[in-house]
């Protein structure tokens, strides 16, 4: 079955700097890759996603890139703000929305 | 996206008892799922709740321990049976297909 790895497990950046979180997946049949943000005590929130027919997607300060050949995808956050501090989870899914497998998470701390 | 309500939001239970968690969606959805999030950990799929038929369980989860109902396209329940401290987790319902959205979660502590 699918296996998703995520690095780093923790990340601290200064406010205004960029943050990059990387995930790798094992199943070449995976075709949908969402990213979730989970603040302490709250539900995971979908922040951006990408499908396998697209190499990059951007939404304001957040972008995701996908390299299907290498089976990895990354989350890029620019101009980080303290409110970006949270745990971020990547996931991979095949069959467009079934069989989601989540990465172990990255705890991002943005220092003022 | 759909509004997904869960209750209870938290509970403290005694070992050996059972707790039923309810998930209500404000619109009909084809797919509903139940996830477990152990303290400080990632999200693990327990089962897919199938409307009108038995749930589909992931490896390591069994119906006797986690019975699930889904009587219609907007509602599902998850029961955690014969609880032990190892069942202390956050339980989340979610809806699909394609984009996965989560309910508010139930934080369960078993003493």
mmCIF file of C-alpha atoms in Angstrom:
data_model
loop_
_atom_site.group_PDB
_atom_site.id
_atom_site.type_symbol
_atom_site.label_atom_id
_atom_site.label_comp_id
_atom_site.label_asym_id
_atom_site.label_seq_id
_atom_site.Cartn_x
_atom_site.Cartn_y
_atom_site.Cartn_z
ATOM 1 C CA UNK A 1 0.000 0.000 0.000
ATOM 2 C CA UNK A 2 0.852 3.657 -0.109
ATOM 3 C CA UNK A 3 3.441 5.088 2.264
ATOM 4 C CA UNK A 4 3.932 8.831 2.739
ATOM 5 C CA UNK A 5 7.029 10.282 4.372
ATOM 6 C CA UNK A 6 7.312 13.912 5.437
ATOM 7 C CA UNK A 7 10.296 16.080 6.357
ATOM 8 C CA UNK A 8 11.214 17.862 8.478
ATOM 9 C CA UNK A 9 9.228 16.820 11.530
ATOM 10 C CA UNK A 10 9.758 20.254 13.084
ATOM 11 C CA UNK A 11 10.649 23.548 11.455
ATOM 12 C CA UNK A 12 11.314 26.942 12.992
ATOM 13 C CA UNK A 13 11.599 30.045 10.851
ATOM 14 C CA UNK A 14 11.761 33.765 11.475
ATOM 15 C CA UNK A 15 8.709 35.800 10.584
ATOM 16 C CA UNK A 16 8.942 36.879 6.960
ATOM 17 C CA UNK A 17 11.142 33.973 5.907
ATOM 18 C CA UNK A 18 10.019 31.104 3.697
ATOM 19 C CA UNK A 19 9.202 27.577 4.852
ATOM 20 C CA UNK A 20 9.371 24.413 2.780
ATOM 21 C CA UNK A 21 7.972 21.021 3.755
ATOM 22 C CA UNK A 22 8.647 17.974 1.599
ATOM 23 C CA UNK A 23 6.741 14.713 1.204
ATOM 24 C CA UNK A 24 7.492 11.558 -0.720
ATOM 25 C CA UNK A 25 5.049 8.838 -1.672
ATOM 26 C CA UNK A 26 5.528 5.279 -2.810
ATOM 27 C CA UNK A 27 2.519 4.391 -4.953
ATOM 28 C CA UNK A 28 2.760 5.648 -8.521
ATOM 29 C CA UNK A 29 -1.037 5.273 -8.791
ATOM 30 C CA UNK A 30 -1.571 8.152 -6.353
ATOM 31 C CA UNK A 31 -3.004 11.102 -8.232
ATOM 32 C CA UNK A 32 -4.221 13.640 -5.675
ATOM 33 C CA UNK A 33 -2.050 15.393 -3.079
ATOM 34 C CA UNK A 34 -3.643 17.698 -0.484
ATOM 35 C CA UNK A 35 -2.046 19.647 2.339
ATOM 36 C CA UNK A 36 -3.758 20.240 5.663
ATOM 37 C CA UNK A 37 -3.058 22.730 8.428
ATOM 38 C CA UNK A 38 -4.005 21.795 11.971
ATOM 39 C CA UNK A 39 -3.867 24.375 14.717
ATOM 40 C CA UNK A 40 -3.783 23.224 18.300
ATOM 41 C CA UNK A 41 -7.120 21.763 19.368
ATOM 42 C CA UNK A 42 -8.715 22.261 15.972
ATOM 43 C CA UNK A 43 -9.654 20.125 13.015
ATOM 44 C CA UNK A 44 -7.319 19.693 10.022
ATOM 45 C CA UNK A 45 -8.107 22.310 7.387
ATOM 46 C CA UNK A 46 -7.441 21.815 3.686
ATOM 47 C CA UNK A 47 -5.175 24.655 2.557
ATOM 48 C CA UNK A 48 -4.089 23.625 -0.924
ATOM 49 C CA UNK A 49 -4.093 20.557 -3.132
ATOM 50 C CA UNK A 50 -2.670 19.419 -6.443
ATOM 51 C CA UNK A 51 -3.606 16.752 -8.939
ATOM 52 C CA UNK A 52 -1.167 14.567 -10.811
ATOM 53 C CA UNK A 53 -1.710 16.342 -14.137
ATOM 54 C CA UNK A 54 -0.369 19.615 -12.722
ATOM 55 C CA UNK A 55 3.195 20.419 -11.713
ATOM 56 C CA UNK A 56 2.608 23.488 -9.568
ATOM 57 C CA UNK A 57 -0.236 25.379 -7.945
ATOM 58 C CA UNK A 58 -0.191 28.661 -6.063
ATOM 59 C CA UNK A 59 -2.634 30.397 -3.757
ATOM 60 C CA UNK A 60 -1.375 33.724 -2.411
ATOM 61 C CA UNK A 61 1.541 32.919 -0.053
ATOM 62 C CA UNK A 62 1.168 29.167 -0.406
ATOM 63 C CA UNK A 63 2.338 26.981 -3.280
ATOM 64 C CA UNK A 64 2.640 23.277 -3.899
ATOM 65 C CA UNK A 65 4.921 21.571 -6.402
ATOM 66 C CA UNK A 66 4.735 17.987 -7.620
ATOM 67 C CA UNK A 67 7.425 15.847 -9.214
ATOM 68 C CA UNK A 68 5.717 12.647 -10.367
ATOM 69 C CA UNK A 69 8.913 11.073 -11.628
ATOM 70 C CA UNK A 70 10.623 11.388 -8.266
ATOM 71 C CA UNK A 71 7.338 10.818 -6.385
ATOM 72 C CA UNK A 72 7.644 13.858 -4.197
ATOM 73 C CA UNK A 73 5.692 17.025 -3.570
ATOM 74 C CA UNK A 74 6.424 20.096 -1.491
ATOM 75 C CA UNK A 75 4.581 22.867 0.308
ATOM 76 C CA UNK A 76 6.093 26.341 0.085
ATOM 77 C CA UNK A 77 4.981 29.157 2.377
ATOM 78 C CA UNK A 78 6.433 32.594 1.672
ATOM 79 C CA UNK A 79 6.504 35.650 3.933
ATOM 80 C CA UNK A 80 5.608 33.526 6.950
ATOM 81 C CA UNK A 81 3.518 35.025 9.734
ATOM 82 C CA UNK A 82 3.026 33.885 13.349
ATOM 83 C CA UNK A 83 -0.470 32.652 12.442
ATOM 84 C CA UNK A 84 1.155 30.144 10.078
ATOM 85 C CA UNK A 85 2.388 28.280 13.170
ATOM 86 C CA UNK A 86 0.638 24.894 13.179
ATOM 87 C CA UNK A 87 1.115 21.241 12.274
ATOM 88 C CA UNK A 88 1.020 20.592 8.542
ATOM 89 C CA UNK A 89 0.074 17.217 7.063
ATOM 90 C CA UNK A 90 0.556 16.086 3.508
ATOM 91 C CA UNK A 91 -1.489 13.249 2.059
ATOM 92 C CA UNK A 92 -1.700 11.107 -1.044
ATOM 93 C CA UNK A 93 -4.757 9.518 -2.547
ATOM 94 C CA UNK A 94 -5.585 7.402 -5.528
ATOM 95 C CA UNK A 95 -8.889 7.146 -7.326
ATOM 96 C CA UNK A 96 -9.462 10.842 -6.762
ATOM 97 C CA UNK A 97 -10.348 11.023 -3.123
ATOM 98 C CA UNK A 98 -10.333 7.525 -1.777
ATOM 99 C CA UNK A 99 -7.681 5.717 0.213
ATOM 100 C CA UNK A 100 -6.057 8.809 1.692
ATOM 101 C CA UNK A 101 -2.719 8.190 3.401
ATOM 102 C CA UNK A 102 -1.324 10.973 5.555
ATOM 103 C CA UNK A 103 2.250 11.887 6.295
ATOM 104 C CA UNK A 104 3.424 12.064 9.927
ATOM 105 C CA UNK A 105 3.193 15.853 10.057
ATOM 106 C CA UNK A 106 5.508 18.863 10.385
ATOM 107 C CA UNK A 107 5.278 21.242 13.303
ATOM 108 C CA UNK A 108 6.000 24.730 11.973
ATOM 109 C CA UNK A 109 6.867 27.519 14.365
ATOM 110 C CA UNK A 110 7.116 31.058 13.044
ATOM 111 C CA UNK A 111 9.108 33.184 15.450
ATOM 112 C CA UNK A 112 8.227 36.894 15.669
ATOM 113 C CA UNK B 1 -17.651 22.960 1.612
ATOM 114 C CA UNK B 2 -20.114 21.020 3.785
ATOM 115 C CA UNK B 3 -20.621 21.902 7.438
ATOM 116 C CA UNK B 4 -19.735 18.838 9.510
ATOM 117 C CA UNK B 5 -20.849 18.693 13.127
ATOM 118 C CA UNK B 6 -19.652 16.139 15.632
ATOM 119 C CA UNK B 7 -20.773 15.404 19.124
ATOM 120 C CA UNK B 8 -19.750 15.061 21.789
ATOM 121 C CA UNK B 9 -16.761 17.384 21.380
ATOM 122 C CA UNK B 10 -15.025 15.672 24.285
ATOM 123 C CA UNK B 11 -15.700 13.043 26.866
ATOM 124 C CA UNK B 12 -14.006 11.277 29.722
ATOM 125 C CA UNK B 13 -14.999 7.639 30.037
ATOM 126 C CA UNK B 14 -14.320 4.716 32.280
ATOM 127 C CA UNK B 15 -12.500 1.614 31.148
ATOM 128 C CA UNK B 16 -14.831 -1.067 29.787
ATOM 129 C CA UNK B 17 -17.612 1.298 28.742
ATOM 130 C CA UNK B 18 -18.648 2.369 25.232
ATOM 131 C CA UNK B 19 -19.088 5.781 23.622
ATOM 132 C CA UNK B 20 -21.042 6.623 20.495
ATOM 133 C CA UNK B 21 -19.905 9.625 18.451
ATOM 134 C CA UNK B 22 -22.310 11.293 16.060
ATOM 135 C CA UNK B 23 -21.472 13.049 12.805
ATOM 136 C CA UNK B 24 -24.030 15.232 11.041
ATOM 137 C CA UNK B 25 -23.466 16.873 7.650
ATOM 138 C CA UNK B 26 -25.584 19.741 6.354
ATOM 139 C CA UNK B 27 -25.830 18.254 2.862
ATOM 140 C CA UNK B 28 -25.885 14.810 1.309
ATOM 141 C CA UNK B 29 -22.442 13.354 0.757
ATOM 142 C CA UNK B 30 -21.501 10.166 -0.999
ATOM 143 C CA UNK B 31 -18.521 9.272 1.155
ATOM 144 C CA UNK B 32 -18.020 9.489 4.899
ATOM 145 C CA UNK B 33 -14.981 8.319 6.784
ATOM 146 C CA UNK B 34 -13.857 7.942 10.377
ATOM 147 C CA UNK B 35 -10.287 8.780 11.385
ATOM 148 C CA UNK B 36 -8.339 8.437 14.609
ATOM 149 C CA UNK B 37 -5.626 10.864 15.683
ATOM 150 C CA UNK B 38 -3.626 9.650 18.646
ATOM 151 C CA UNK B 39 -1.889 12.323 20.768
ATOM 152 C CA UNK B 40 0.781 14.101 18.739
ATOM 153 C CA UNK B 41 0.314 11.736 15.823
ATOM 154 C CA UNK B 42 -0.994 11.769 12.275
ATOM 155 C CA UNK B 43 -4.397 10.762 10.971
ATOM 156 C CA UNK B 44 -5.249 7.091 10.583
ATOM 157 C CA UNK B 45 -8.299 5.872 8.699
ATOM 158 C CA UNK B 46 -10.510 3.581 10.765
ATOM 159 C CA UNK B 47 -13.199 2.827 8.212
ATOM 160 C CA UNK B 48 -15.349 4.051 5.373
ATOM 161 C CA UNK B 49 -18.991 4.418 6.406
ATOM 162 C CA UNK B 50 -21.184 3.016 3.644
ATOM 163 C CA UNK B 51 -24.763 4.147 3.403
ATOM 164 C CA UNK B 52 -27.117 1.213 3.831
ATOM 165 C CA UNK B 53 -24.428 -1.422 4.178
ATOM 166 C CA UNK B 54 -21.632 -2.526 6.458
ATOM 167 C CA UNK B 55 -18.646 -0.240 6.877
ATOM 168 C CA UNK B 56 -15.321 -1.052 5.243
ATOM 169 C CA UNK B 57 -12.602 -1.327 7.887
ATOM 170 C CA UNK B 58 -8.891 -0.723 7.506
ATOM 171 C CA UNK B 59 -6.292 -3.178 8.660
ATOM 172 C CA UNK B 60 -6.065 -3.197 12.422
ATOM 173 C CA UNK B 61 -9.631 -2.044 13.025
ATOM 174 C CA UNK B 62 -12.562 -4.419 13.538
ATOM 175 C CA UNK B 63 -16.301 -4.037 13.605
ATOM 176 C CA UNK B 64 -16.697 -5.437 17.115
ATOM 177 C CA UNK B 65 -14.484 -2.703 18.517
ATOM 178 C CA UNK B 66 -15.618 0.160 16.260
ATOM 179 C CA UNK B 67 -19.162 -0.467 15.037
ATOM 180 C CA UNK B 68 -20.296 2.156 12.537
ATOM 181 C CA UNK B 69 -23.728 3.086 11.298
ATOM 182 C CA UNK B 70 -24.706 5.211 8.344
ATOM 183 C CA UNK B 71 -28.477 5.249 7.962
ATOM 184 C CA UNK B 72 -28.539 8.027 5.340
ATOM 185 C CA UNK B 73 -26.336 10.354 3.304
ATOM 186 C CA UNK B 74 -26.017 13.020 6.015
ATOM 187 C CA UNK B 75 -25.432 11.091 9.248
ATOM 188 C CA UNK B 76 -23.085 8.496 10.704
ATOM 189 C CA UNK B 77 -22.096 7.192 14.106
ATOM 190 C CA UNK B 78 -18.929 5.568 15.401
ATOM 191 C CA UNK B 79 -18.992 3.571 18.622
ATOM 192 C CA UNK B 80 -15.810 2.903 20.553
ATOM 193 C CA UNK B 81 -16.579 -0.293 22.482
ATOM 194 C CA UNK B 82 -15.136 -1.797 25.634
ATOM 195 C CA UNK B 83 -12.751 1.134 25.965
ATOM 196 C CA UNK B 84 -9.250 1.001 27.384
ATOM 197 C CA UNK B 85 -6.777 3.849 27.997
ATOM 198 C CA UNK B 86 -5.184 3.039 24.619
ATOM 199 C CA UNK B 87 -8.377 4.289 22.961
ATOM 200 C CA UNK B 88 -7.709 7.813 24.213
ATOM 201 C CA UNK B 89 -7.515 9.799 20.981
ATOM 202 C CA UNK B 90 -9.239 12.357 18.852
ATOM 203 C CA UNK B 91 -11.842 10.791 16.569
ATOM 204 C CA UNK B 92 -12.722 12.689 13.413
ATOM 205 C CA UNK B 93 -15.394 12.113 10.852
ATOM 206 C CA UNK B 94 -14.724 13.358 7.357
ATOM 207 C CA UNK B 95 -16.520 13.605 4.051
ATOM 208 C CA UNK B 96 -15.498 13.207 0.431
ATOM 209 C CA UNK B 97 -15.128 12.331 -2.327
ATOM 210 C CA UNK B 98 -12.138 14.035 -3.891
ATOM 211 C CA UNK B 99 -11.542 16.787 -1.370
ATOM 212 C CA UNK B 100 -11.570 15.552 2.205
ATOM 213 C CA UNK B 101 -13.124 17.780 4.869
ATOM 214 C CA UNK B 102 -13.105 17.044 8.565
ATOM 215 C CA UNK B 103 -15.583 17.416 11.366
ATOM 216 C CA UNK B 104 -14.746 19.242 14.567
ATOM 217 C CA UNK B 105 -13.528 16.080 16.271
ATOM 218 C CA UNK B 106 -14.238 14.232 19.516
ATOM 219 C CA UNK B 107 -11.504 14.183 22.119
ATOM 220 C CA UNK B 108 -11.840 10.966 24.105
ATOM 221 C CA UNK B 109 -10.025 10.253 27.331
ATOM 222 C CA UNK B 110 -10.355 6.806 28.895
ATOM 223 C CA UNK B 111 -9.457 6.390 32.551
#
